[in-house]
Tab-separated table of C-alpha atoms in Angstrom:
chain	number	residue	atom	x	y	z
A	1	UNK	CA	-59.550	-19.316	-13.848
A	2	UNK	CA	-59.569	-16.336	-16.216
A	3	UNK	CA	-57.095	-14.555	-13.924
A	4	UNK	CA	-54.832	-17.607	-13.930
A	5	UNK	CA	-54.811	-17.654	-17.737
A	6	UNK	CA	-53.978	-13.952	-17.849
A	7	UNK	CA	-51.114	-14.424	-15.411
A	8	UNK	CA	-49.738	-17.346	-17.406
A	9	UNK	CA	-49.848	-15.284	-20.594
A	10	UNK	CA	-48.135	-12.361	-18.880
A	11	UNK	CA	-45.303	-14.553	-17.590
A	12	UNK	CA	-44.799	-16.035	-21.047
A	13	UNK	CA	-44.765	-12.572	-22.594
A	14	UNK	CA	-42.180	-11.411	-20.029
A	15	UNK	CA	-39.902	-14.305	-20.934
A	16	UNK	CA	-40.269	-13.498	-24.630
A	17	UNK	CA	-39.366	-9.878	-23.922
A	18	UNK	CA	-36.264	-10.989	-22.031
A	19	UNK	CA	-35.201	-13.247	-24.877
A	20	UNK	CA	-35.626	-10.450	-27.405
A	21	UNK	CA	-33.825	-7.901	-25.255
A	22	UNK	CA	-30.649	-9.996	-25.200
A	23	UNK	CA	-30.379	-9.615	-28.947
A	24	UNK	CA	-29.828	-5.854	-28.701
A	25	UNK	CA	-28.261	-5.715	-25.235
A	26	UNK	CA	-24.930	-7.181	-26.373
A	27	UNK	CA	-24.285	-4.876	-29.348
A	28	UNK	CA	-25.312	-1.861	-27.286
A	29	UNK	CA	-22.708	-2.733	-24.654
A	30	UNK	CA	-20.044	-3.290	-27.277
A	31	UNK	CA	-20.717	0.032	-28.945
A	32	UNK	CA	-20.493	2.090	-25.774
A	33	UNK	CA	-18.156	0.042	-23.599
A	34	UNK	CA	-15.176	-0.769	-25.807
A	35	UNK	CA	-11.936	1.180	-25.343
A	36	UNK	CA	-11.458	2.877	-28.697
A	37	UNK	CA	-10.179	6.167	-30.003
A	38	UNK	CA	-13.725	7.100	-31.004
A	39	UNK	CA	-15.096	6.718	-27.483
A	40	UNK	CA	-12.142	8.546	-25.935
A	41	UNK	CA	-11.342	5.924	-23.320
A	42	UNK	CA	-8.722	7.060	-20.828
A	43	UNK	CA	-7.900	3.790	-19.078
A	44	UNK	CA	-8.813	5.307	-15.719
A	45	UNK	CA	-11.641	6.973	-13.801
A	46	UNK	CA	-13.042	10.333	-14.858
A	47	UNK	CA	-14.849	13.042	-12.852
A	48	UNK	CA	-18.623	12.510	-12.781
A	49	UNK	CA	-18.223	9.295	-14.795
A	50	UNK	CA	-21.259	7.083	-15.321
A	51	UNK	CA	-21.247	3.382	-16.197
A	52	UNK	CA	-18.199	1.111	-16.253
A	53	UNK	CA	-14.828	2.160	-17.623
A	54	UNK	CA	-14.399	1.479	-21.365
A	55	UNK	CA	-13.184	-2.086	-21.883
A	56	UNK	CA	-9.679	-2.713	-23.193
A	57	UNK	CA	-9.869	-6.533	-23.218
A	58	UNK	CA	-12.304	-9.132	-24.503
A	59	UNK	CA	-13.041	-10.290	-20.954
A	60	UNK	CA	-13.872	-6.745	-19.836
A	61	UNK	CA	-16.144	-6.355	-22.854
A	62	UNK	CA	-17.978	-9.566	-21.918
A	63	UNK	CA	-18.340	-8.309	-18.351
A	64	UNK	CA	-19.921	-5.098	-19.664
A	65	UNK	CA	-22.322	-7.086	-21.851
A	66	UNK	CA	-23.312	-9.272	-18.902
A	67	UNK	CA	-23.794	-6.205	-16.732
A	68	UNK	CA	-26.156	-4.588	-19.238
A	69	UNK	CA	-27.992	-7.856	-19.915
A	70	UNK	CA	-28.557	-8.503	-16.196
A	71	UNK	CA	-29.802	-4.950	-15.725
A	72	UNK	CA	-32.322	-5.438	-18.525
A	73	UNK	CA	-33.483	-8.746	-17.015
A	74	UNK	CA	-33.965	-7.090	-13.631
A	75	UNK	CA	-35.779	-4.139	-15.207
A	76	UNK	CA	-38.204	-6.336	-17.154
A	77	UNK	CA	-38.936	-8.445	-14.066
A	78	UNK	CA	-39.450	-5.284	-12.000
A	79	UNK	CA	-41.860	-3.783	-14.540
A	80	UNK	CA	-43.774	-7.078	-14.983
A	81	UNK	CA	-44.174	-7.834	-11.276
A	82	UNK	CA	-45.069	-4.320	-10.164
A	83	UNK	CA	-47.208	-3.795	-13.277
A	84	UNK	CA	-49.348	-6.835	-12.410
A	85	UNK	CA	-49.506	-5.779	-8.761
A	86	UNK	CA	-50.588	-2.191	-9.381
A	87	UNK	CA	-52.963	-3.221	-12.195
A	88	UNK	CA	-54.650	-5.671	-9.825
A	89	UNK	CA	-54.859	-3.105	-7.041
A	90	UNK	CA	-56.344	-0.370	-9.234
A	91	UNK	CA	-58.630	-2.323	-11.568
A	92	UNK	CA	-59.924	-4.964	-9.178
A	93	UNK	CA	-60.567	-2.929	-6.048
A	94	UNK	CA	-63.752	-3.408	-4.061
A	95	UNK	CA	-64.879	0.207	-4.544
A	96	UNK	CA	-65.599	-0.420	-8.249
A	97	UNK	CA	-67.612	-3.544	-7.565
A	98	UNK	CA	-65.044	-6.325	-7.940
A	99	UNK	CA	-65.086	-9.362	-5.674
A	100	UNK	CA	-62.155	-11.520	-4.732
A	101	UNK	CA	-61.683	-14.672	-6.804
A	102	UNK	CA	-62.681	-17.876	-5.058
A	103	UNK	CA	-60.257	-20.311	-6.691
A	104	UNK	CA	-57.672	-21.893	-4.407
A	105	UNK	CA	-54.983	-23.084	-6.776
A	106	UNK	CA	-53.984	-23.240	-10.439
A	107	UNK	CA	-51.693	-25.885	-11.855
A	108	UNK	CA	-50.914	-23.689	-14.861
A	109	UNK	CA	-49.831	-20.766	-12.689
A	110	UNK	CA	-47.763	-23.017	-10.426
A	111	UNK	CA	-45.935	-24.449	-13.433
A	112	UNK	CA	-45.485	-21.024	-15.048
A	113	UNK	CA	-43.954	-19.296	-12.051
A	114	UNK	CA	-41.621	-22.234	-11.514
A	115	UNK	CA	-40.492	-22.803	-15.097
A	116	UNK	CA	-40.156	-19.174	-16.198
A	117	UNK	CA	-37.806	-18.112	-13.325
A	118	UNK	CA	-35.799	-21.297	-13.893
A	119	UNK	CA	-35.380	-20.425	-17.570
A	120	UNK	CA	-34.412	-16.859	-16.649
A	121	UNK	CA	-31.737	-18.120	-14.236
A	122	UNK	CA	-30.371	-20.518	-16.866
A	123	UNK	CA	-30.333	-17.729	-19.437
A	124	UNK	CA	-28.307	-15.591	-17.034
A	125	UNK	CA	-26.034	-18.335	-15.742
A	126	UNK	CA	-24.807	-19.763	-19.058
A	127	UNK	CA	-23.082	-16.638	-20.445
A	128	UNK	CA	-21.866	-15.679	-16.949
A	129	UNK	CA	-20.305	-19.116	-16.462
A	130	UNK	CA	-18.573	-18.934	-19.840
A	131	UNK	CA	-17.024	-15.574	-18.921
A	132	UNK	CA	-15.960	-16.700	-15.440
A	133	UNK	CA	-14.305	-19.821	-16.857
A	134	UNK	CA	-12.497	-17.645	-19.389
A	135	UNK	CA	-11.300	-15.303	-16.620
A	136	UNK	CA	-9.713	-18.233	-14.785
A	137	UNK	CA	-7.869	-19.695	-17.782
A	138	UNK	CA	-4.313	-18.418	-17.246
A	139	UNK	CA	-2.675	-21.091	-19.410
A	140	UNK	CA	-0.409	-20.367	-22.396
A	141	UNK	CA	0.573	-16.901	-21.214
A	142	UNK	CA	3.133	-14.971	-23.254
A	143	UNK	CA	4.487	-13.119	-20.203
A	144	UNK	CA	4.164	-13.895	-16.484
A	145	UNK	CA	4.524	-11.113	-13.926
A	146	UNK	CA	4.434	-11.490	-10.152
A	147	UNK	CA	2.720	-8.623	-8.337
A	148	UNK	CA	3.537	-8.456	-4.624
A	149	UNK	CA	1.363	-6.218	-2.478
A	150	UNK	CA	2.927	-4.546	0.547
A	151	UNK	CA	1.971	-1.624	2.729
A	152	UNK	CA	1.678	0.535	0.659
A	153	UNK	CA	3.296	-0.162	-2.672
A	154	UNK	CA	3.574	-2.899	-5.289
A	155	UNK	CA	6.597	-4.990	-6.191
A	156	UNK	CA	6.816	-6.490	-9.705
A	157	UNK	CA	8.948	-9.373	-10.962
A	158	UNK	CA	8.877	-10.471	-14.605
A	159	UNK	CA	9.080	-14.238	-14.199
A	160	UNK	CA	8.639	-15.623	-17.709
A	161	UNK	CA	8.687	-14.422	-21.286
A	162	UNK	CA	10.385	-11.403	-22.800
A	163	UNK	CA	11.633	-9.241	-19.974
A	164	UNK	CA	12.342	-12.147	-17.619
A	165	UNK	CA	14.520	-11.002	-14.736
A	166	UNK	CA	13.205	-7.430	-14.574
A	167	UNK	CA	12.025	-6.384	-11.118
A	168	UNK	CA	11.156	-3.099	-9.483
A	169	UNK	CA	9.092	-1.403	-6.781
A	170	UNK	CA	6.172	0.807	-7.828
A	171	UNK	CA	5.332	3.676	-5.458
A	172	UNK	CA	2.741	6.421	-5.538
A	173	UNK	CA	4.334	9.422	-7.257
A	174	UNK	CA	1.746	12.074	-6.368
A	175	UNK	CA	3.657	14.674	-4.312
A	176	UNK	CA	2.732	14.791	-0.636
A	177	UNK	CA	2.275	18.547	-1.057
A	178	UNK	CA	-0.849	17.738	-3.136
A	179	UNK	CA	-2.170	15.329	-0.513
A	180	UNK	CA	-1.499	17.058	2.794
A	181	UNK	CA	-1.827	15.228	6.097
A	182	UNK	CA	-4.319	14.986	8.976
A	183	UNK	CA	-4.761	18.556	10.143
A	184	UNK	CA	-2.357	19.837	7.467
A	185	UNK	CA	-3.899	21.143	4.214
A	186	UNK	CA	-2.332	20.463	0.818
A	187	UNK	CA	-0.063	23.225	-0.460
A	188	UNK	CA	-0.193	22.330	-4.159
A	189	UNK	CA	-3.058	21.961	-6.603
A	190	UNK	CA	-4.020	18.385	-7.435
A	191	UNK	CA	-2.584	17.027	-10.660
A	192	UNK	CA	-4.494	15.365	-13.494
A	193	UNK	CA	-3.749	11.834	-12.220
A	194	UNK	CA	-3.982	12.594	-8.495
A	195	UNK	CA	-3.393	9.376	-6.473
A	196	UNK	CA	-3.430	7.377	-9.740
A	197	UNK	CA	0.232	7.794	-10.779
A	198	UNK	CA	3.367	5.828	-9.949
A	199	UNK	CA	7.113	6.176	-10.312
A	200	UNK	CA	7.495	2.798	-12.077
A	201	UNK	CA	4.776	1.640	-14.461
A	202	UNK	CA	4.167	-1.973	-15.471
A	203	UNK	CA	4.882	-2.167	-19.197
A	204	UNK	CA	3.446	-4.935	-21.397
A	205	UNK	CA	2.998	-5.497	-25.156
A	206	UNK	CA	-0.375	-5.156	-26.854
A	207	UNK	CA	-2.303	-8.272	-27.941
A	208	UNK	CA	-0.210	-10.570	-25.732
A	209	UNK	CA	-1.600	-12.709	-22.919
A	210	UNK	CA	-0.208	-11.438	-19.629
A	211	UNK	CA	-0.479	-13.633	-16.551
A	212	UNK	CA	-0.421	-11.789	-13.217
A	213	UNK	CA	0.613	-13.866	-10.191
A	214	UNK	CA	-0.388	-12.127	-6.960
A	215	UNK	CA	0.806	-12.476	-3.383
A	216	UNK	CA	1.511	-10.151	-0.441
A	217	UNK	CA	4.048	-9.693	2.331
A	218	UNK	CA	1.863	-8.321	5.128
A	219	UNK	CA	-1.935	-8.031	4.786
A	220	UNK	CA	-4.451	-8.811	2.046
A	221	UNK	CA	-4.280	-6.494	-0.969
A	222	UNK	CA	-6.031	-6.732	-4.354
A	223	UNK	CA	-4.641	-6.004	-7.826
A	224	UNK	CA	-7.331	-4.359	-9.934
A	225	UNK	CA	-7.459	-2.717	-13.364
A	226	UNK	CA	-11.146	-2.086	-14.262
A	227	UNK	CA	-10.471	-1.557	-17.985
A	228	UNK	CA	-8.951	-5.062	-18.130
A	229	UNK	CA	-11.752	-6.706	-16.135
A	230	UNK	CA	-9.151	-7.916	-13.606
A	231	UNK	CA	-9.437	-7.944	-9.825
A	232	UNK	CA	-7.409	-10.538	-7.926
A	233	UNK	CA	-6.675	-10.683	-4.202
A	234	UNK	CA	-3.030	-10.754	-3.107
A	235	UNK	CA	-2.881	-12.844	0.077
A	236	UNK	CA	0.188	-13.377	2.302
A	237	UNK	CA	1.393	-16.960	2.049
A	238	UNK	CA	-0.783	-17.744	-0.977
A	239	UNK	CA	-0.335	-17.408	-4.734
A	240	UNK	CA	-3.304	-16.419	-6.888
A	241	UNK	CA	-3.342	-15.554	-10.579
A	242	UNK	CA	-5.314	-13.706	-13.236
A	243	UNK	CA	-4.681	-12.618	-16.803
A	244	UNK	CA	-5.443	-9.980	-19.386
A	245	UNK	CA	-4.811	-9.380	-23.062
A	246	UNK	CA	-5.137	-5.721	-23.936
A	247	UNK	CA	-6.422	-5.026	-27.418
A	248	UNK	CA	-5.383	-1.374	-27.260
A	249	UNK	CA	-2.224	0.537	-26.470
A	250	UNK	CA	-2.345	3.226	-23.822
A	251	UNK	CA	-2.033	3.770	-20.089
A	252	UNK	CA	-4.501	1.990	-17.809
A	253	UNK	CA	-4.989	2.806	-14.150
A	254	UNK	CA	-6.320	0.956	-11.150
A	255	UNK	CA	-5.559	0.582	-7.467
A	256	UNK	CA	-5.556	-1.764	-4.520
A	257	UNK	CA	-9.157	-2.855	-4.023
A	258	UNK	CA	-8.830	-4.433	-0.568
A	259	UNK	CA	-8.788	-2.270	2.564
A	260	UNK	CA	-5.187	-2.699	3.735
A	261	UNK	CA	-4.480	0.017	6.280
A	262	UNK	CA	-4.165	3.757	6.655
A	263	UNK	CA	-2.399	4.318	3.301
A	264	UNK	CA	-4.779	2.079	1.341
A	265	UNK	CA	-5.738	4.964	-0.941
A	266	UNK	CA	-2.077	5.436	-1.880
A	267	UNK	CA	-1.530	2.108	-3.705
A	268	UNK	CA	-2.258	2.882	-7.374
A	269	UNK	CA	-1.559	0.473	-10.218
A	270	UNK	CA	-0.527	1.764	-13.630
A	271	UNK	CA	-0.056	-0.476	-16.674
A	272	UNK	CA	1.303	0.948	-19.923
A	273	UNK	CA	0.470	-1.130	-22.998
A	274	UNK	CA	2.833	-0.566	-25.926
A	275	UNK	CA	3.626	-2.066	-29.328
A	276	UNK	CA	5.960	-5.070	-29.639
A	277	UNK	CA	8.838	-2.887	-30.834
A	278	UNK	CA	8.342	-0.395	-28.000
A	279	UNK	CA	8.201	-3.212	-25.479
A	280	UNK	CA	11.463	-4.735	-26.699
A	281	UNK	CA	13.107	-1.324	-26.452
A	282	UNK	CA	11.748	-0.880	-22.907
A	283	UNK	CA	13.061	-4.302	-21.861
A	284	UNK	CA	16.538	-3.491	-23.172
A	285	UNK	CA	16.532	-0.098	-21.455
A	286	UNK	CA	15.242	-1.508	-18.178
A	287	UNK	CA	17.818	-4.276	-18.084
A	288	UNK	CA	20.582	-1.779	-18.825
A	289	UNK	CA	19.325	0.400	-15.948
A	290	UNK	CA	19.265	-2.587	-13.594
A	291	UNK	CA	22.789	-3.562	-14.608
A	292	UNK	CA	23.998	-0.011	-13.994
A	293	UNK	CA	22.345	0.061	-10.571
A	294	UNK	CA	23.702	-3.335	-9.574
A	295	UNK	CA	26.528	-2.256	-7.278
A	296	UNK	CA	29.481	-4.483	-6.564
A	297	UNK	CA	28.625	-6.095	-3.216
A	298	UNK	CA	32.344	-6.385	-2.433
A	299	UNK	CA	32.863	-2.643	-2.655
A	300	UNK	CA	33.631	-0.916	0.643
A	301	UNK	CA	31.514	2.229	1.004
A	302	UNK	CA	32.227	5.221	3.186
A	303	UNK	CA	29.698	6.043	5.875
A	304	UNK	CA	28.737	9.283	4.128
A	305	UNK	CA	28.088	7.458	0.847
A	306	UNK	CA	25.862	4.929	2.596
A	307	UNK	CA	23.975	7.630	4.525
A	308	UNK	CA	23.284	9.617	1.354
A	309	UNK	CA	22.030	6.564	-0.502
A	310	UNK	CA	20.173	5.270	2.552
A	311	UNK	CA	18.223	8.506	2.929
A	312	UNK	CA	16.734	8.008	-0.542
A	313	UNK	CA	15.909	4.349	0.127
A	314	UNK	CA	14.287	5.289	3.442
A	315	UNK	CA	12.168	8.039	1.867
A	316	UNK	CA	10.924	5.706	-0.873
A	317	UNK	CA	10.222	2.611	1.219
A	318	UNK	CA	10.191	3.279	4.968
A	319	UNK	CA	8.991	6.813	5.678
A	320	UNK	CA	5.356	6.028	4.959
A	321	UNK	CA	5.202	3.843	8.100
A	322	UNK	CA	8.076	4.940	10.318
A	323	UNK	CA	7.679	8.603	9.265
A	324	UNK	CA	10.377	10.962	8.036
A	325	UNK	CA	11.295	11.858	11.622
A	326	UNK	CA	11.669	8.209	12.641
A	327	UNK	CA	8.985	8.535	15.320
A	328	UNK	CA	6.623	6.009	13.737
A	329	UNK	CA	2.860	6.172	14.352
A	330	UNK	CA	1.657	5.591	17.934
A	331	UNK	CA	-0.138	2.248	18.327
A	332	UNK	CA	0.396	1.496	14.632
A	333	UNK	CA	4.056	1.522	13.534
A	334	UNK	CA	7.188	1.236	15.623
A	335	UNK	CA	9.548	4.209	15.990
A	336	UNK	CA	13.120	3.870	14.771
A	337	UNK	CA	14.358	6.884	16.683
A	338	UNK	CA	15.645	5.392	19.942
A	339	UNK	CA	14.775	1.843	18.874
A	340	UNK	CA	16.579	-0.911	20.767
A	341	UNK	CA	17.087	-2.861	17.536
A	342	UNK	CA	18.531	0.116	15.673
A	343	UNK	CA	20.828	0.966	18.565
A	344	UNK	CA	21.771	-2.647	19.242
A	345	UNK	CA	23.867	-5.133	17.305
A	346	UNK	CA	23.638	-4.683	13.567
A	347	UNK	CA	23.033	-8.392	13.037
A	348	UNK	CA	19.583	-8.115	14.599
A	349	UNK	CA	18.570	-5.235	12.333
A	350	UNK	CA	19.881	-7.060	9.266
A	351	UNK	CA	17.778	-10.080	10.251
A	352	UNK	CA	14.649	-7.936	10.598
A	353	UNK	CA	15.168	-6.315	7.178
A	354	UNK	CA	15.676	-9.675	5.461
A	355	UNK	CA	13.063	-11.742	7.280
A	356	UNK	CA	10.551	-9.318	8.758
A	357	UNK	CA	9.334	-9.251	12.343
A	358	UNK	CA	6.089	-9.544	14.273
A	359	UNK	CA	6.369	-8.671	17.949
A	360	UNK	CA	2.655	-8.334	18.712
A	361	UNK	CA	3.165	-4.797	20.032
A	362	UNK	CA	1.783	-3.236	16.853
A	363	UNK	CA	-1.134	-4.315	14.616
A	364	UNK	CA	1.008	-4.197	11.458
A	365	UNK	CA	3.983	-6.513	11.251
A	366	UNK	CA	7.309	-5.512	9.746
A	367	UNK	CA	7.516	-7.171	6.296
A	368	UNK	CA	10.658	-8.687	4.843
A	369	UNK	CA	12.550	-6.489	2.387
A	370	UNK	CA	14.578	-9.128	0.563
A	371	UNK	CA	13.584	-7.557	-2.745
A	372	UNK	CA	15.867	-4.590	-2.063
A	373	UNK	CA	19.455	-4.855	-3.265
A	374	UNK	CA	22.270	-5.663	-0.857
A	375	UNK	CA	23.568	-2.117	-1.183
A	376	UNK	CA	20.122	-0.583	-0.546
A	377	UNK	CA	19.629	-2.635	2.638
A	378	UNK	CA	23.120	-1.787	3.909
A	379	UNK	CA	22.557	1.883	3.098
A	380	UNK	CA	19.171	2.214	4.806
A	381	UNK	CA	20.415	0.430	7.942
A	382	UNK	CA	23.423	2.731	8.069
A	383	UNK	CA	21.177	5.746	7.581
A	384	UNK	CA	18.852	4.829	10.459
A	385	UNK	CA	21.812	4.105	12.754
A	386	UNK	CA	23.289	7.540	12.145
A	387	UNK	CA	20.154	9.660	12.146
A	388	UNK	CA	17.879	11.298	14.731
A	389	UNK	CA	19.054	10.443	18.266
A	390	UNK	CA	20.483	7.029	17.384
A	391	UNK	CA	24.160	6.497	18.316
A	392	UNK	CA	24.937	2.757	18.239
A	393	UNK	CA	28.441	1.373	18.607
A	394	UNK	CA	28.091	-0.489	15.286
A	395	UNK	CA	27.035	2.391	13.059
A	396	UNK	CA	27.903	1.143	9.560
A	397	UNK	CA	26.879	-1.887	7.502
A	398	UNK	CA	28.562	-2.908	4.260
A	399	UNK	CA	26.778	-4.688	1.342
A	400	UNK	CA	29.047	-7.719	1.798
A	401	UNK	CA	27.489	-8.259	5.239
A	402	UNK	CA	24.013	-8.421	3.656
A	403	UNK	CA	25.275	-10.937	1.091
A	404	UNK	CA	26.574	-13.122	3.913
A	405	UNK	CA	23.329	-12.799	5.880
A	406	UNK	CA	21.254	-13.954	2.920
A	407	UNK	CA	23.078	-17.310	2.807
């Protein structure tokens, strides 16, 4: 029974060590994990980086504390269990004259190794549950933004709060010359934010609760910003939500965290957190830009005007799948060069652009592009009908036709 008493004492001592360690685990995490000027947080990954990204929100800070606390718990358990095992093997081996104990059971030991693990689990579960509940509380948000994942870009719509009505598409802005292609080496040196930069950043004010509503148009994506402690799946046909409240201004970077196809690595997320005054100025500027870009749908465009505009729309939204040469990707994405839909009646192509299409011939379905303006849809259809080898009878589409098709 002496061994049983020793084991009981050791288990009790381990629990005491765990309880004491939590007292210094939390401040240690706060000191090293918080996004501050002193720590030099960048809001994104760094070469050869160790540990989690510096936290920019209270939730992320709590996640860091939990991470460190759980690691300490696991370390203490590891040292205690293996310490007892190796001590027993070395000090009680037969070669030094020890004999195996003859006792069969010990009520004290049975109670100890049932109660102590239970207390450890409770000690881990309580703070974790509090943080998880806090992560799910999206009520009373100051601003609500819908993030729509699509292969391979993000669409953003400001639904509620200051900036309501703003919408835009966010594409990877890293030049293809830095990336290269299969069998084709890159021709430019990689930039500082390689594959972590976009043409349109999400802009939000500091110290305001931002609710992110996620969905997708094609496959499952995931909206993730590590510095905010946010990772939420974007699922076609479903609406999920998350939130963050950045305590620091700056630029924060993340990416799609759900394998979503061949361009999965090219779906970065960039959020710029600014002061209230800077945010108001951005909202005014953005709305003025949107108003300037809002073309009169009743205007009659020339075919050359539509082709010029359509080429830009195609390069930004379509070329990644259908390729710049319109040949598509064999067994993955349909070609537009010689396509029956592109060379057929324009009504069918308008329907596909507005509602999407899934023929079953290719693993990836064609998503709907209703978020594009009437002029952009008319322009890109006109461009595809007058490019490569395509020569349809109906070779021009006007914005007014898109307006009518939406009804």
